[in-house]
Amino acid sequence: MIEIGAACRPRLARGVRLRVDHISGKTLLLRPEQGFELQGSALEIVKLCTAEPTVAEIVDRLVASHEGVRRDEVEADVARLLSDLVARGLIVVGDAETATSANSEMSITSATSEPAASAQASETSVAIGAVPRPYTLVAELTYRCPLRCAYCSNPVQLNAMGPDLETDIWSRVFQEAARLGVMQVTLTGGEPLLRPDLEQLVAAAHASGLYTTLITSGIPLDRDRLTRLRDAGLDGVQLSFQDSDAAAATRIAGMDALPEKVEVAGWIRGLG
């Protein structure tokens, strides 16, 4: 178990979001391609992980809000849950001197917490509610791509594939998917950066309440556009690398793109 000091200020890790499943009513921690259901007092504890209260202050608030609970039991539950979430990369901690404000959204449309003495976080998969349903939508926005990776199944003869779906059609698809209970959308291709309306598509997915991830080669991308995508509501980026060796990467991708990818990786990390 990871030891977490009483003076630490826990907060959601970058790219982790707290969301309510409108079909089941359950609350989940989301990150790319994963969802973790919060059960019992875990929800109450995580809602307090805003980088403001220390672990000791979180315990104080829980003890004060639940009559008859023992402080040592609450401390043990909080420590156990935070240790588990830190190990999973869902929560990060800093001490009282250095912790900064949270950079992950903490807004919840509806939630109820149980005053239970136990705290659990369980990973959820395709079926979140009583009836199995789609959880993640993979949106292939285009077949176009500047790379020619030998292993890729993306078609290279595009004249026979027909045009890309228009912006308003994808926007409708995102809304319909959300109503079905989809909670995440993965924007991929081809290379989705080749769509000039990508910012609009990200904004539409975000407005539908979907956790939005972009899978990209990073070619072509500049820092300003990455900033616009983040501001439009992009939650996560998965940047593909063909190889860490420049010669091998060029041989696989059909072009020398490794230096640009490394630069893009730095922008992604810097922009959070």
Short mmCIF file of C-alpha atoms in Angstrom, two decimals:
data_model
loop_
_atom_site.label_atom_id
_atom_site.label_comp_id
_atom_site.label_asym_id
_atom_site.label_seq_id
_atom_site.Cartn_x
_atom_site.Cartn_y
_atom_site.Cartn_z
CA MET A 1 0.00 0.00 0.00
CA ILE A 2 1.32 3.44 -0.94
CA GLU A 3 1.86 5.65 2.11
CA ILE A 4 0.14 9.03 1.79
CA GLY A 5 0.88 11.67 4.41
CA ALA A 6 -1.81 13.54 6.33
CA ALA A 7 -0.54 16.87 4.90
CA CYS A 8 -0.89 15.76 1.25
CA ARG A 9 -3.55 17.40 -0.89
CA PRO A 10 -5.00 14.79 -3.28
CA ARG A 11 -6.45 15.78 -6.65
CA LEU A 12 -7.49 14.09 -9.85
CA ALA A 13 -4.62 13.24 -12.18
CA ARG A 14 -4.36 15.06 -15.50
CA GLY A 15 -6.97 13.84 -17.95
CA VAL A 16 -9.10 12.12 -15.30
CA ARG A 17 -12.72 13.23 -15.14
CA LEU A 18 -15.59 12.60 -12.72
CA ARG A 19 -18.79 11.82 -14.62
CA VAL A 20 -22.30 10.57 -13.88
CA ASP A 21 -23.71 7.80 -16.07
CA HIS A 22 -27.18 9.15 -16.83
CA ILE A 23 -28.57 5.67 -17.47
CA SER A 24 -27.43 3.82 -14.33
CA GLY A 25 -27.02 6.90 -12.12
CA LYS A 26 -23.58 5.66 -11.10
CA THR A 27 -20.58 7.97 -10.87
CA LEU A 28 -17.36 7.07 -12.66
CA LEU A 29 -13.80 8.23 -12.89
CA LEU A 30 -12.94 8.34 -16.58
CA ARG A 31 -9.67 8.33 -18.45
CA PRO A 32 -8.92 7.19 -22.02
CA GLU A 33 -10.64 3.85 -22.70
CA GLN A 34 -11.28 3.15 -19.01
CA GLY A 35 -13.95 3.86 -16.43
CA PHE A 36 -13.83 3.25 -12.69
CA GLU A 37 -17.10 3.04 -10.79
CA LEU A 38 -17.13 4.70 -7.38
CA GLN A 39 -19.00 2.71 -4.74
CA GLY A 40 -19.94 3.51 -1.17
CA SER A 41 -18.01 6.29 0.49
CA ALA A 42 -15.44 6.28 -2.33
CA LEU A 43 -17.54 8.85 -4.17
CA GLU A 44 -17.67 11.12 -1.15
CA ILE A 45 -13.91 10.91 -0.68
CA VAL A 46 -13.08 11.54 -4.34
CA LYS A 47 -15.36 14.59 -4.45
CA LEU A 48 -13.14 16.08 -1.75
CA CYS A 49 -9.95 15.49 -3.78
CA THR A 50 -9.75 19.01 -5.19
CA ALA A 51 -6.14 19.86 -4.18
CA GLU A 52 -7.53 22.11 -1.44
CA PRO A 53 -8.18 19.98 1.68
CA THR A 54 -5.36 17.87 3.06
CA VAL A 55 -5.89 14.18 3.77
CA ALA A 56 -6.32 15.04 7.45
CA GLU A 57 -8.95 17.66 6.58
CA ILE A 58 -10.80 15.17 4.36
CA VAL A 59 -10.96 12.79 7.32
CA ASP A 60 -12.19 15.64 9.54
CA ARG A 61 -15.04 16.43 7.13
CA LEU A 62 -16.10 12.81 6.82
CA VAL A 63 -16.11 12.27 10.59
CA ALA A 64 -18.12 15.46 11.08
CA SER A 65 -20.71 14.53 8.46
CA HIS A 66 -21.36 10.96 9.65
CA GLU A 67 -22.47 10.57 13.23
CA GLY A 68 -21.07 7.65 15.17
CA VAL A 69 -18.17 6.73 12.87
CA ARG A 70 -14.75 6.11 14.39
CA ARG A 71 -11.98 8.38 13.22
CA ASP A 72 -9.40 5.59 13.00
CA GLU A 73 -11.72 3.59 10.72
CA VAL A 74 -12.32 6.60 8.48
CA GLU A 75 -8.57 7.28 8.32
CA ALA A 76 -7.96 3.67 7.29
CA ASP A 77 -10.66 3.81 4.59
CA VAL A 78 -9.36 7.09 3.18
CA ALA A 79 -5.76 5.84 3.17
CA ARG A 80 -6.75 2.57 1.50
CA LEU A 81 -8.80 4.24 -1.24
CA LEU A 82 -6.27 6.98 -2.00
CA SER A 83 -3.46 4.44 -2.12
CA ASP A 84 -5.43 2.38 -4.64
CA LEU A 85 -6.29 5.41 -6.80
CA VAL A 86 -2.71 6.71 -6.73
CA ALA A 87 -1.46 3.27 -7.79
CA ARG A 88 -3.93 3.30 -10.70
CA GLY A 89 -2.78 6.79 -11.75
CA LEU A 90 -6.19 8.34 -11.09
CA ILE A 91 -5.19 10.55 -8.16
CA VAL A 92 -2.00 12.51 -7.54
CA VAL A 93 -0.91 14.02 -4.25
CA GLY A 94 1.24 16.93 -3.15
CA ASP A 95 2.08 18.23 0.29
CA ALA A 96 0.49 21.28 1.86
CA GLU A 97 3.36 23.50 0.71
CA THR A 98 3.52 22.60 -2.96
CA ALA A 99 0.08 21.39 -4.04
CA THR A 100 -1.49 23.44 -6.81
CA SER A 101 -5.10 23.79 -7.78
CA ALA A 102 -6.71 20.91 -9.61
CA ASN A 103 -6.53 20.98 -13.39
CA SER A 104 -9.22 18.36 -13.93
CA GLU A 105 -12.93 19.06 -14.11
CA MET A 106 -14.85 18.16 -10.98
CA SER A 107 -18.34 19.20 -12.03
CA ILE A 108 -21.06 16.60 -11.48
CA THR A 109 -24.63 16.90 -12.66
CA SER A 110 -26.02 14.49 -10.08
CA ALA A 111 -24.51 12.32 -7.39
CA THR A 112 -25.42 10.68 -4.11
CA SER A 113 -22.91 9.52 -1.54
CA GLU A 114 -23.40 6.72 0.94
CA PRO A 115 -22.24 7.16 4.54
CA ALA A 116 -20.75 3.69 4.44
CA ALA A 117 -17.57 2.92 6.31
CA SER A 118 -16.05 1.11 3.34
CA ALA A 119 -14.64 2.69 0.21
CA GLN A 120 -14.15 0.92 -3.10
CA ALA A 121 -13.28 1.82 -6.66
CA SER A 122 -13.95 -0.89 -9.21
CA GLU A 123 -13.05 -0.91 -12.89
CA THR A 124 -16.08 -1.05 -15.13
CA SER A 125 -16.22 -2.32 -18.70
CA VAL A 126 -18.80 -2.49 -21.46
CA ALA A 127 -21.86 -3.10 -19.28
CA ILE A 128 -22.24 -0.33 -16.70
CA GLY A 129 -25.99 -0.49 -16.18
CA ALA A 130 -28.32 -3.47 -15.94
CA VAL A 131 -28.40 -3.98 -19.72
CA PRO A 132 -25.16 -4.35 -21.74
CA ARG A 133 -24.63 -1.36 -23.97
CA PRO A 134 -21.86 0.42 -25.89
CA TYR A 135 -19.43 2.29 -23.65
CA THR A 136 -16.91 3.74 -26.13
CA LEU A 137 -17.53 5.05 -29.64
CA VAL A 138 -14.61 4.83 -32.07
CA ALA A 139 -15.08 7.58 -34.64
CA GLU A 140 -12.95 7.13 -37.77
CA LEU A 141 -13.12 10.69 -39.03
CA THR A 142 -11.13 10.20 -42.24
CA TYR A 143 -9.06 7.65 -44.13
CA ARG A 144 -6.55 10.29 -45.18
CA CYS A 145 -3.11 10.13 -43.54
CA PRO A 146 0.30 11.63 -44.34
CA LEU A 147 2.10 8.48 -43.16
CA ARG A 148 2.37 5.17 -44.97
CA CYS A 149 2.99 2.75 -42.12
CA ALA A 150 3.56 -0.78 -43.38
CA TYR A 151 1.43 -2.39 -40.67
CA CYS A 152 -1.61 -0.11 -41.05
CA SER A 153 -4.88 -1.42 -42.50
CA ASN A 154 -5.98 2.07 -43.55
CA PRO A 155 -6.81 2.13 -47.30
CA VAL A 156 -4.44 4.03 -49.57
CA GLN A 157 -6.72 4.18 -52.62
CA LEU A 158 -9.07 6.86 -51.27
CA ASN A 159 -10.96 7.67 -54.48
CA ALA A 160 -13.05 4.52 -53.99
CA MET A 161 -13.88 5.22 -50.33
CA GLY A 162 -16.28 8.14 -50.69
CA PRO A 163 -16.17 11.49 -48.85
CA ASP A 164 -15.72 11.95 -45.12
CA LEU A 165 -18.89 12.37 -43.07
CA GLU A 166 -19.80 16.01 -42.59
CA THR A 167 -19.52 17.92 -39.33
CA ASP A 168 -23.24 18.01 -38.58
CA ILE A 169 -23.59 14.27 -39.15
CA TRP A 170 -20.82 13.50 -36.66
CA SER A 171 -22.37 15.95 -34.20
CA ARG A 172 -25.66 14.07 -34.44
CA VAL A 173 -23.87 10.74 -34.02
CA PHE A 174 -22.22 12.00 -30.82
CA GLN A 175 -25.57 13.12 -29.41
CA GLU A 176 -27.24 9.82 -30.29
CA ALA A 177 -24.35 7.84 -28.82
CA ALA A 178 -24.57 9.76 -25.56
CA ARG A 179 -28.30 9.05 -25.34
CA LEU A 180 -27.54 5.33 -25.78
CA GLY A 181 -25.22 5.50 -22.78
CA VAL A 182 -21.85 5.87 -24.52
CA MET A 183 -19.51 7.78 -22.20
CA GLN A 184 -16.33 8.04 -24.27
CA VAL A 185 -15.48 8.80 -27.87
CA THR A 186 -12.14 8.09 -29.53
CA LEU A 187 -11.42 10.30 -32.53
CA THR A 188 -9.18 8.47 -34.98
CA GLY A 189 -8.58 7.85 -38.67
CA GLY A 190 -6.54 7.90 -40.85
CA GLU A 191 -5.19 11.09 -39.39
CA PRO A 192 -7.96 13.17 -37.77
CA LEU A 193 -5.76 16.28 -37.83
CA LEU A 194 -6.36 16.46 -41.58
CA ARG A 195 -9.94 17.48 -40.90
CA PRO A 196 -10.17 21.29 -40.75
CA ASP A 197 -13.29 20.97 -38.59
CA LEU A 198 -11.61 18.86 -35.89
CA GLU A 199 -12.02 21.60 -33.29
CA GLN A 200 -15.75 21.70 -34.06
CA LEU A 201 -15.99 17.93 -33.75
CA VAL A 202 -14.20 17.96 -30.40
CA ALA A 203 -16.53 20.71 -29.18
CA ALA A 204 -19.57 18.73 -30.35
CA ALA A 205 -18.40 15.59 -28.56
CA HIS A 206 -17.68 17.58 -25.41
CA ALA A 207 -21.10 19.25 -25.57
CA SER A 208 -22.67 15.80 -25.76
CA GLY A 209 -21.02 14.92 -22.46
CA LEU A 210 -18.55 12.46 -23.95
CA TYR A 211 -15.02 11.99 -22.63
CA THR A 212 -13.05 12.79 -25.78
CA THR A 213 -9.72 11.25 -26.78
CA LEU A 214 -7.72 11.98 -29.94
CA ILE A 215 -5.52 9.28 -31.48
CA THR A 216 -3.02 10.98 -33.77
CA SER A 217 0.36 10.69 -35.44
CA GLY A 218 0.91 14.35 -34.55
CA ILE A 219 1.47 15.12 -38.23
CA PRO A 220 0.64 17.87 -39.04
CA LEU A 221 0.13 19.71 -35.74
CA ASP A 222 1.25 22.99 -34.23
CA ARG A 223 1.04 24.19 -30.65
CA ASP A 224 -1.68 26.76 -31.38
CA ARG A 225 -4.00 24.15 -32.83
CA LEU A 226 -3.33 21.78 -29.94
CA THR A 227 -4.30 24.60 -27.59
CA ARG A 228 -7.52 25.16 -29.53
CA LEU A 229 -8.35 21.46 -29.34
CA ARG A 230 -7.79 21.45 -25.59
CA ASP A 231 -9.95 24.55 -25.18
CA ALA A 232 -12.68 22.92 -27.28
CA GLY A 233 -12.94 20.15 -24.69
CA LEU A 234 -10.35 17.52 -25.64
CA ASP A 235 -9.71 15.31 -22.60
CA GLY A 236 -6.85 13.10 -23.77
CA VAL A 237 -4.36 12.54 -26.58
CA GLN A 238 -2.76 9.28 -27.64
CA LEU A 239 0.28 10.05 -29.79
CA SER A 240 1.54 7.21 -31.98
CA PHE A 241 5.25 6.44 -32.32
CA GLN A 242 6.46 3.91 -34.87
CA ASP A 243 9.86 3.45 -33.20
CA SER A 244 12.21 5.34 -30.89
CA ASP A 245 15.02 4.81 -33.40
CA ALA A 246 14.89 7.48 -36.12
CA ALA A 247 15.95 5.21 -38.98
CA ALA A 248 13.51 2.47 -38.03
CA ALA A 249 10.69 4.98 -37.54
CA THR A 250 11.33 6.43 -41.00
CA ARG A 251 11.39 2.98 -42.57
CA ILE A 252 8.05 2.05 -40.97
CA ALA A 253 6.21 5.35 -41.52
CA GLY A 254 7.57 6.16 -44.95
CA MET A 255 8.76 9.59 -43.81
CA ASP A 256 11.07 11.14 -41.22
CA ALA A 257 8.54 12.23 -38.58
CA LEU A 258 10.23 11.32 -35.29
CA PRO A 259 11.59 14.82 -34.45
CA GLU A 260 8.16 16.37 -35.01
CA LYS A 261 6.50 13.69 -32.88
CA VAL A 262 8.91 14.32 -30.01
CA GLU A 263 8.14 18.04 -30.21
CA VAL A 264 4.39 17.36 -30.22
CA ALA A 265 4.79 15.08 -27.19
CA GLY A 266 6.37 17.98 -25.34
CA TRP A 267 3.47 20.27 -26.21
CA ILE A 268 0.93 17.70 -25.05
CA ARG A 269 2.68 17.28 -21.74
CA GLY A 270 3.08 21.02 -21.29
CA LEU A 271 -0.55 21.84 -22.06
CA GLY A 272 -1.86 19.13 -19.77
#
